[in-house]
Amino acid sequence: MSNRMIDVDGASLHLLESGSGRPLLLLSGGAGYADYLEPVANQIDTMATVYRLEPRGCGPSICDGRYDLETTLSDIDAVRESLRLERWIVSGHSHGAFYALAYALAYPERVEAIVNMASTGLQSDRSWSAAYHAGVDAGLGKDVPEELFEVNPDVNRIANASYKEYVRRPNLWREVADLNIPFLAVYGEIDIRPIWPVEQLVALMPNARLHVIPNAPHDFWYTHTNELGKALRKFIIGLA
Protein backbone atom coordinates (compact mmCIF):
# COMPACT_ATOMS: atom_id res chain seq x y z
CA MET A 1 0.00 0.00 0.00
CA SER A 2 1.16 3.54 -0.75
CA ASN A 3 -0.08 6.90 0.43
CA ARG A 4 0.58 10.39 -0.84
CA MET A 5 -0.71 13.93 -0.91
CA ILE A 6 -2.32 15.19 -4.12
CA ASP A 7 -2.65 18.91 -4.82
CA VAL A 8 -5.96 19.96 -6.43
CA ASP A 9 -7.47 23.45 -6.61
CA GLY A 10 -5.10 24.76 -3.97
CA ALA A 11 -5.83 21.88 -1.61
CA SER A 12 -3.58 19.04 -0.48
CA LEU A 13 -5.59 15.81 -0.19
CA HIS A 14 -4.52 12.47 1.28
CA LEU A 15 -4.83 9.44 -0.99
CA LEU A 16 -4.12 5.80 -0.11
CA GLU A 17 -3.63 3.28 -2.92
CA SER A 18 -3.52 -0.52 -2.88
CA GLY A 19 -4.05 -3.49 -5.16
CA SER A 20 -4.16 -3.76 -8.93
CA GLY A 21 -6.88 -3.99 -11.55
CA ARG A 22 -9.93 -1.86 -12.28
CA PRO A 23 -9.62 1.60 -10.68
CA LEU A 24 -12.02 1.98 -7.75
CA LEU A 25 -12.61 4.96 -5.48
CA LEU A 26 -13.56 4.17 -1.88
CA LEU A 27 -14.94 6.88 0.42
CA SER A 28 -15.55 6.72 4.18
CA GLY A 29 -18.64 8.20 5.82
CA GLY A 30 -19.54 10.71 8.46
CA ALA A 31 -19.46 13.06 6.80
CA GLY A 32 -16.08 14.08 8.18
CA TYR A 33 -14.54 10.74 9.15
CA ALA A 34 -10.94 9.93 8.41
CA ASP A 35 -10.44 6.78 6.32
CA TYR A 36 -11.51 3.55 8.02
CA LEU A 37 -12.11 1.28 5.02
CA GLU A 38 -8.82 -0.62 4.73
CA PRO A 39 -10.64 -3.91 5.54
CA VAL A 40 -12.84 -3.37 2.47
CA ALA A 41 -9.88 -2.53 0.26
CA ASN A 42 -8.16 -5.72 1.40
CA GLN A 43 -11.13 -7.78 0.19
CA ILE A 44 -10.98 -6.52 -3.39
CA ASP A 45 -7.39 -5.47 -4.04
CA THR A 46 -6.68 -8.60 -6.12
CA MET A 47 -9.07 -7.32 -8.80
CA ALA A 48 -9.09 -3.55 -8.28
CA THR A 49 -6.69 -0.69 -7.72
CA VAL A 50 -8.36 0.86 -4.70
CA TYR A 51 -8.00 4.60 -4.05
CA ARG A 52 -9.11 5.69 -0.58
CA LEU A 53 -9.47 9.45 -0.71
CA GLU A 54 -9.79 11.56 2.44
CA PRO A 55 -11.72 14.73 1.48
CA ARG A 56 -10.91 18.17 2.84
CA GLY A 57 -10.96 18.24 6.63
CA CYS A 58 -10.50 14.47 6.96
CA GLY A 59 -7.32 12.77 8.15
CA PRO A 60 -4.16 14.55 6.91
CA SER A 61 -6.04 16.38 4.13
CA ILE A 62 -6.18 20.18 4.28
CA CYS A 63 -8.62 21.82 6.71
CA ASP A 64 -9.76 24.99 4.97
CA GLY A 65 -13.50 25.19 5.66
CA ARG A 66 -14.46 24.31 2.08
CA TYR A 67 -16.49 21.23 2.92
CA ASP A 68 -19.58 21.79 0.76
CA LEU A 69 -20.72 19.13 -1.70
CA GLU A 70 -19.81 21.06 -4.84
CA THR A 71 -16.20 21.39 -3.68
CA THR A 72 -16.00 17.73 -2.66
CA LEU A 73 -17.28 16.48 -6.01
CA SER A 74 -14.95 18.82 -7.89
CA ASP A 75 -12.02 17.57 -5.78
CA ILE A 76 -12.89 13.94 -6.50
CA ASP A 77 -12.87 14.54 -10.23
CA ALA A 78 -9.65 16.53 -10.02
CA VAL A 79 -8.05 13.55 -8.27
CA ARG A 80 -9.30 11.26 -11.06
CA GLU A 81 -7.74 13.59 -13.61
CA SER A 82 -4.48 13.71 -11.66
CA LEU A 83 -4.39 9.90 -11.68
CA ARG A 84 -4.98 9.98 -15.47
CA LEU A 85 -8.00 7.73 -15.23
CA GLU A 86 -10.69 7.89 -17.91
CA ARG A 87 -13.30 6.15 -15.73
CA TRP A 88 -13.46 4.42 -12.39
CA ILE A 89 -15.83 2.56 -10.08
CA VAL A 90 -17.02 4.93 -7.37
CA SER A 91 -18.01 3.54 -3.99
CA GLY A 92 -18.49 4.56 -0.41
CA HIS A 93 -19.91 3.66 2.98
CA SER A 94 -22.71 5.65 4.64
CA HIS A 95 -22.22 9.34 3.72
CA GLY A 96 -19.39 8.24 1.44
CA ALA A 97 -22.01 6.28 -0.53
CA PHE A 98 -23.92 9.53 -1.02
CA TYR A 99 -20.76 11.20 -2.31
CA ALA A 100 -20.26 8.33 -4.78
CA LEU A 101 -23.82 8.60 -6.11
CA ALA A 102 -23.75 12.40 -6.31
CA TYR A 103 -20.44 12.19 -8.17
CA ALA A 104 -21.92 9.71 -10.67
CA LEU A 105 -24.90 12.01 -11.24
CA ALA A 106 -22.55 14.94 -11.86
CA TYR A 107 -19.99 13.05 -13.98
CA PRO A 108 -21.74 9.95 -15.41
CA GLU A 109 -19.33 9.61 -18.33
CA ARG A 110 -16.46 9.14 -15.86
CA VAL A 111 -18.07 6.34 -13.85
CA GLU A 112 -17.95 2.64 -14.72
CA ALA A 113 -20.12 1.48 -11.81
CA ILE A 114 -21.37 2.54 -8.38
CA VAL A 115 -21.16 0.63 -5.09
CA ASN A 116 -23.49 2.02 -2.43
CA MET A 117 -22.76 0.60 1.05
CA ALA A 118 -25.17 1.34 3.94
CA SER A 119 -26.40 4.54 2.33
CA THR A 120 -29.12 6.82 3.68
CA GLY A 121 -30.47 7.23 0.15
CA LEU A 122 -31.60 10.67 -1.00
CA GLN A 123 -34.00 11.95 1.63
CA SER A 124 -34.46 14.23 4.61
CA ASP A 125 -37.42 12.45 6.17
CA ARG A 126 -38.52 12.96 9.77
CA SER A 127 -39.84 9.42 10.20
CA TRP A 128 -36.50 8.02 8.98
CA SER A 129 -34.65 10.22 11.48
CA ALA A 130 -37.02 9.23 14.29
CA ALA A 131 -36.44 5.52 13.61
CA TYR A 132 -32.69 6.06 13.52
CA HIS A 133 -32.58 8.00 16.80
CA ALA A 134 -34.85 5.44 18.47
CA GLY A 135 -32.30 2.79 17.56
CA VAL A 136 -29.45 4.90 18.92
CA ASP A 137 -31.33 5.47 22.19
CA ALA A 138 -31.92 1.73 22.48
CA GLY A 139 -28.17 1.13 22.25
CA LEU A 140 -28.29 -0.58 18.85
CA GLY A 141 -25.61 -0.41 16.18
CA LYS A 142 -22.57 -0.16 18.46
CA ASP A 143 -20.54 -3.03 17.07
CA VAL A 144 -17.52 -0.89 16.17
CA PRO A 145 -15.04 0.46 18.74
CA GLU A 146 -15.31 4.24 18.94
CA GLU A 147 -11.52 4.63 18.69
CA LEU A 148 -11.64 3.49 15.05
CA PHE A 149 -13.29 6.79 14.12
CA GLU A 150 -11.77 10.24 13.87
CA VAL A 151 -14.36 12.86 12.88
CA ASN A 152 -14.16 16.56 12.03
CA PRO A 153 -17.40 18.15 13.34
CA ASP A 154 -17.06 21.15 11.02
CA VAL A 155 -17.01 18.88 7.98
CA ASN A 156 -19.99 16.97 9.37
CA ARG A 157 -22.04 20.12 9.87
CA ILE A 158 -21.29 21.74 6.51
CA ALA A 159 -21.54 18.51 4.51
CA ASN A 160 -24.87 17.55 6.07
CA ALA A 161 -26.27 20.98 5.28
CA SER A 162 -25.15 20.50 1.65
CA TYR A 163 -26.80 17.07 1.59
CA LYS A 164 -30.15 18.47 2.74
CA GLU A 165 -30.01 21.15 0.09
CA TYR A 166 -29.04 18.63 -2.59
CA VAL A 167 -31.93 16.22 -1.98
CA ARG A 168 -34.43 19.08 -2.54
CA ARG A 169 -33.32 19.60 -6.15
CA PRO A 170 -36.45 19.50 -8.36
CA ASN A 171 -34.92 17.29 -11.07
CA LEU A 172 -33.08 14.90 -8.74
CA TRP A 173 -35.25 11.82 -9.20
CA ARG A 174 -35.39 12.33 -12.98
CA GLU A 175 -31.58 12.30 -13.01
CA VAL A 176 -31.48 9.16 -10.86
CA ALA A 177 -33.92 7.35 -13.15
CA ASP A 178 -31.81 8.28 -16.18
CA LEU A 179 -28.54 7.04 -14.65
CA ASN A 180 -27.97 3.81 -16.56
CA ILE A 181 -24.79 2.72 -14.77
CA PRO A 182 -24.32 -0.62 -12.94
CA PHE A 183 -25.31 0.04 -9.32
CA LEU A 184 -24.89 -2.27 -6.33
CA ALA A 185 -26.47 -1.35 -3.01
CA VAL A 186 -25.29 -3.35 0.01
CA TYR A 187 -27.20 -3.07 3.28
CA GLY A 188 -27.05 -4.73 6.68
CA GLU A 189 -30.18 -6.59 7.77
CA ILE A 190 -30.09 -5.06 11.28
CA ASP A 191 -28.88 -1.59 10.34
CA ILE A 192 -30.75 0.85 12.59
CA ARG A 193 -31.10 3.14 9.59
CA PRO A 194 -34.32 2.22 7.72
CA ILE A 195 -33.68 0.58 4.35
CA TRP A 196 -36.55 2.10 2.36
CA PRO A 197 -34.56 5.04 0.88
CA VAL A 198 -32.09 2.56 -0.64
CA GLU A 199 -34.92 0.37 -1.91
CA GLN A 200 -36.27 3.47 -3.68
CA LEU A 201 -32.96 3.97 -5.49
CA VAL A 202 -32.74 0.34 -6.56
CA ALA A 203 -36.36 0.28 -7.78
CA LEU A 204 -35.89 3.45 -9.83
CA MET A 205 -32.47 2.94 -11.39
CA PRO A 206 -32.45 0.83 -14.57
CA ASN A 207 -29.31 -1.19 -13.80
CA ALA A 208 -29.42 -1.62 -10.02
CA ARG A 209 -29.49 -4.47 -7.54
CA LEU A 210 -29.74 -4.77 -3.75
CA HIS A 211 -27.72 -7.18 -1.61
CA VAL A 212 -28.74 -7.51 2.06
CA ILE A 213 -26.20 -9.10 4.41
CA PRO A 214 -28.02 -11.21 7.03
CA ASN A 215 -27.62 -10.16 10.68
CA ALA A 216 -25.28 -7.32 9.69
CA PRO A 217 -25.31 -3.83 11.26
CA HIS A 218 -24.52 -0.47 9.67
CA ASP A 219 -20.78 -1.00 9.97
CA PHE A 220 -20.77 -4.41 8.30
CA TRP A 221 -17.37 -3.64 6.78
CA TYR A 222 -16.07 -4.36 10.30
CA THR A 223 -18.33 -7.20 11.49
CA HIS A 224 -19.11 -9.01 8.21
CA THR A 225 -16.00 -8.28 6.16
CA ASN A 226 -15.89 -11.61 4.30
CA GLU A 227 -19.58 -11.50 3.34
CA LEU A 228 -19.14 -7.96 2.05
CA GLY A 229 -16.02 -8.95 0.13
CA LYS A 230 -17.85 -11.78 -1.63
CA ALA A 231 -20.64 -9.44 -2.75
CA LEU A 232 -18.18 -6.83 -4.02
CA ARG A 233 -16.00 -9.31 -5.88
CA LYS A 234 -19.03 -10.88 -7.57
CA PHE A 235 -20.21 -7.45 -8.70
CA ILE A 236 -16.81 -6.40 -10.04
CA ILE A 237 -16.33 -9.68 -11.90
CA GLY A 238 -19.76 -9.21 -13.49
CA LEU A 239 -18.90 -5.84 -15.01
CA ALA A 240 -18.51 -5.97 -18.78
PDB file of C-alpha atoms in Angstrom, residues 102-223:
ATOM      1  CA  ALA A 102     -23.754  12.403  -6.309  1.00  0.00           C
ATOM      2  CA  TYR A 103     -20.435  12.189  -8.174  1.00  0.00           C
ATOM      3  CA  ALA A 104     -21.925   9.713 -10.665  1.00  0.00           C
ATOM      4  CA  LEU A 105     -24.896  12.008 -11.237  1.00  0.00           C
ATOM      5  CA  ALA A 106     -22.554  14.942 -11.858  1.00  0.00           C
ATOM      6  CA  TYR A 107     -19.994  13.053 -13.981  1.00  0.00           C
ATOM      7  CA  PRO A 108     -21.736   9.952 -15.411  1.00  0.00           C
ATOM      8  CA  GLU A 109     -19.327   9.611 -18.328  1.00  0.00           C
ATOM      9  CA  ARG A 110     -16.462   9.142 -15.860  1.00  0.00           C
ATOM     10  CA  VAL A 111     -18.074   6.339 -13.849  1.00  0.00           C
ATOM     11  CA  GLU A 112     -17.953   2.638 -14.722  1.00  0.00           C
ATOM     12  CA  ALA A 113     -20.117   1.476 -11.811  1.00  0.00           C
ATOM     13  CA  ILE A 114     -21.375   2.537  -8.378  1.00  0.00           C
ATOM     14  CA  VAL A 115     -21.160   0.633  -5.087  1.00  0.00           C
ATOM     15  CA  ASN A 116     -23.486   2.022  -2.429  1.00  0.00           C
ATOM     16  CA  MET A 117     -22.762   0.595   1.046  1.00  0.00           C
ATOM     17  CA  ALA A 118     -25.167   1.335   3.936  1.00  0.00           C
ATOM     18  CA  SER A 119     -26.403   4.544   2.333  1.00  0.00           C
ATOM     19  CA  THR A 120     -29.123   6.816   3.677  1.00  0.00           C
ATOM     20  CA  GLY A 121     -30.471   7.227   0.148  1.00  0.00           C
ATOM     21  CA  LEU A 122     -31.602  10.667  -0.997  1.00  0.00           C
ATOM     22  CA  GLN A 123     -33.998  11.951   1.626  1.00  0.00           C
ATOM     23  CA  SER A 124     -34.457  14.228   4.615  1.00  0.00           C
ATOM     24  CA  ASP A 125     -37.417  12.452   6.167  1.00  0.00           C
ATOM     25  CA  ARG A 126     -38.515  12.958   9.774  1.00  0.00           C
ATOM     26  CA  SER A 127     -39.844   9.419  10.201  1.00  0.00           C
ATOM     27  CA  TRP A 128     -36.505   8.019   8.979  1.00  0.00           C
ATOM     28  CA  SER A 129     -34.651  10.216  11.476  1.00  0.00           C
ATOM     29  CA  ALA A 130     -37.016   9.233  14.287  1.00  0.00           C
ATOM     30  CA  ALA A 131     -36.444   5.524  13.610  1.00  0.00           C
ATOM     31  CA  TYR A 132     -32.693   6.057  13.520  1.00  0.00           C
ATOM     32  CA  HIS A 133     -32.583   8.003  16.804  1.00  0.00           C
ATOM     33  CA  ALA A 134     -34.854   5.441  18.471  1.00  0.00           C
ATOM     34  CA  GLY A 135     -32.297   2.785  17.564  1.00  0.00           C
ATOM     35  CA  VAL A 136     -29.452   4.904  18.917  1.00  0.00           C
ATOM     36  CA  ASP A 137     -31.329   5.474  22.192  1.00  0.00           C
ATOM     37  CA  ALA A 138     -31.924   1.734  22.481  1.00  0.00           C
ATOM     38  CA  GLY A 139     -28.175   1.133  22.250  1.00  0.00           C
ATOM     39  CA  LEU A 140     -28.287  -0.578  18.850  1.00  0.00           C
ATOM     40  CA  GLY A 141     -25.610  -0.408  16.179  1.00  0.00           C
ATOM     41  CA  LYS A 142     -22.573  -0.160  18.463  1.00  0.00           C
ATOM     42  CA  ASP A 143     -20.540  -3.027  17.069  1.00  0.00           C
ATOM     43  CA  VAL A 144     -17.522  -0.888  16.169  1.00  0.00           C
ATOM     44  CA  PRO A 145     -15.041   0.459  18.744  1.00  0.00           C
ATOM     45  CA  GLU A 146     -15.311   4.244  18.936  1.00  0.00           C
ATOM     46  CA  GLU A 147     -11.523   4.626  18.688  1.00  0.00           C
ATOM     47  CA  LEU A 148     -11.645   3.495  15.052  1.00  0.00           C
ATOM     48  CA  PHE A 149     -13.285   6.790  14.124  1.00  0.00           C
ATOM     49  CA  GLU A 150     -11.766  10.239  13.871  1.00  0.00           C
ATOM     50  CA  VAL A 151     -14.363  12.860  12.881  1.00  0.00           C
ATOM     51  CA  ASN A 152     -14.157  16.556  12.029  1.00  0.00           C
ATOM     52  CA  PRO A 153     -17.397  18.150  13.343  1.00  0.00           C
ATOM     53  CA  ASP A 154     -17.058  21.151  11.024  1.00  0.00           C
ATOM     54  CA  VAL A 155     -17.010  18.876   7.982  1.00  0.00           C
ATOM     55  CA  ASN A 156     -19.986  16.970   9.370  1.00  0.00           C
ATOM     56  CA  ARG A 157     -22.040  20.124   9.875  1.00  0.00           C
ATOM     57  CA  ILE A 158     -21.293  21.736   6.512  1.00  0.00           C
ATOM     58  CA  ALA A 159     -21.537  18.505   4.506  1.00  0.00           C
ATOM     59  CA  ASN A 160     -24.865  17.550   6.068  1.00  0.00           C
ATOM     60  CA  ALA A 161     -26.267  20.982   5.277  1.00  0.00           C
ATOM     61  CA  SER A 162     -25.145  20.502   1.647  1.00  0.00           C
ATOM     62  CA  TYR A 163     -26.798  17.072   1.590  1.00  0.00           C
ATOM     63  CA  LYS A 164     -30.146  18.467   2.742  1.00  0.00           C
ATOM     64  CA  GLU A 165     -30.013  21.150   0.089  1.00  0.00           C
ATOM     65  CA  TYR A 166     -29.039  18.633  -2.592  1.00  0.00           C
ATOM     66  CA  VAL A 167     -31.929  16.225  -1.980  1.00  0.00           C
ATOM     67  CA  ARG A 168     -34.429  19.082  -2.536  1.00  0.00           C
ATOM     68  CA  ARG A 169     -33.321  19.601  -6.154  1.00  0.00           C
ATOM     69  CA  PRO A 170     -36.450  19.501  -8.362  1.00  0.00           C
ATOM     70  CA  ASN A 171     -34.915  17.290 -11.074  1.00  0.00           C
ATOM     71  CA  LEU A 172     -33.077  14.899  -8.744  1.00  0.00           C
ATOM     72  CA  TRP A 173     -35.247  11.818  -9.202  1.00  0.00           C
ATOM     73  CA  ARG A 174     -35.389  12.327 -12.977  1.00  0.00           C
ATOM     74  CA  GLU A 175     -31.579  12.304 -13.010  1.00  0.00           C
ATOM     75  CA  VAL A 176     -31.483   9.164 -10.859  1.00  0.00           C
ATOM     76  CA  ALA A 177     -33.917   7.346 -13.146  1.00  0.00           C
ATOM     77  CA  ASP A 178     -31.813   8.275 -16.184  1.00  0.00           C
ATOM     78  CA  LEU A 179     -28.544   7.037 -14.649  1.00  0.00           C
ATOM     79  CA  ASN A 180     -27.970   3.810 -16.560  1.00  0.00           C
ATOM     80  CA  ILE A 181     -24.793   2.716 -14.771  1.00  0.00           C
ATOM     81  CA  PRO A 182     -24.322  -0.619 -12.942  1.00  0.00           C
ATOM     82  CA  PHE A 183     -25.309   0.044  -9.324  1.00  0.00           C
ATOM     83  CA  LEU A 184     -24.895  -2.267  -6.332  1.00  0.00           C
ATOM     84  CA  ALA A 185     -26.471  -1.353  -3.008  1.00  0.00           C
ATOM     85  CA  VAL A 186     -25.285  -3.350   0.009  1.00  0.00           C
ATOM     86  CA  TYR A 187     -27.204  -3.075   3.277  1.00  0.00           C
ATOM     87  CA  GLY A 188     -27.050  -4.729   6.682  1.00  0.00           C
ATOM     88  CA  GLU A 189     -30.180  -6.593   7.766  1.00  0.00           C
ATOM     89  CA  ILE A 190     -30.090  -5.062  11.276  1.00  0.00           C
ATOM     90  CA  ASP A 191     -28.876  -1.588  10.341  1.00  0.00           C
ATOM     91  CA  ILE A 192     -30.750   0.848  12.595  1.00  0.00           C
ATOM     92  CA  ARG A 193     -31.105   3.135   9.586  1.00  0.00           C
ATOM     93  CA  PRO A 194     -34.320   2.218   7.725  1.00  0.00           C
ATOM     94  CA  ILE A 195     -33.685   0.583   4.352  1.00  0.00           C
ATOM     95  CA  TRP A 196     -36.548   2.095   2.355  1.00  0.00           C
ATOM     96  CA  PRO A 197     -34.560   5.039   0.881  1.00  0.00           C
ATOM     97  CA  VAL A 198     -32.086   2.558  -0.636  1.00  0.00           C
ATOM     98  CA  GLU A 199     -34.919   0.368  -1.913  1.00  0.00           C
ATOM     99  CA  GLN A 200     -36.272   3.465  -3.683  1.00  0.00           C
ATOM    100  CA  LEU A 201     -32.964   3.974  -5.485  1.00  0.00           C
ATOM    101  CA  VAL A 202     -32.744   0.335  -6.556  1.00  0.00           C
ATOM    102  CA  ALA A 203     -36.357   0.284  -7.777  1.00  0.00           C
ATOM    103  CA  LEU A 204     -35.893   3.450  -9.832  1.00  0.00           C
ATOM    104  CA  MET A 205     -32.471   2.939 -11.392  1.00  0.00           C
ATOM    105  CA  PRO A 206     -32.447   0.834 -14.572  1.00  0.00           C
ATOM    106  CA  ASN A 207     -29.309  -1.191 -13.799  1.00  0.00           C
ATOM    107  CA  ALA A 208     -29.416  -1.615 -10.017  1.00  0.00           C
ATOM    108  CA  ARG A 209     -29.488  -4.465  -7.536  1.00  0.00           C
ATOM    109  CA  LEU A 210     -29.736  -4.766  -3.754  1.00  0.00           C
ATOM    110  CA  HIS A 211     -27.722  -7.183  -1.610  1.00  0.00           C
ATOM    111  CA  VAL A 212     -28.740  -7.507   2.056  1.00  0.00           C
ATOM    112  CA  ILE A 213     -26.201  -9.097   4.406  1.00  0.00           C
ATOM    113  CA  PRO A 214     -28.023 -11.212   7.032  1.00  0.00           C
ATOM    114  CA  ASN A 215     -27.623 -10.156  10.677  1.00  0.00           C
ATOM    115  CA  ALA A 216     -25.280  -7.324   9.691  1.00  0.00           C
ATOM    116  CA  PRO A 217     -25.313  -3.831  11.256  1.00  0.00           C
ATOM    117  CA  HIS A 218     -24.525  -0.467   9.668  1.00  0.00           C
ATOM    118  CA  ASP A 219     -20.776  -0.996   9.972  1.00  0.00           C
ATOM    119  CA  PHE A 220     -20.772  -4.409   8.298  1.00  0.00           C
ATOM    120  CA  TRP A 221     -17.368  -3.642   6.777  1.00  0.00           C
ATOM    121  CA  TYR A 222     -16.071  -4.359  10.304  1.00  0.00           C
ATOM    122  CA  THR A 223     -18.327  -7.204  11.489  1.00  0.00           C
TER     123      THR A 223
END
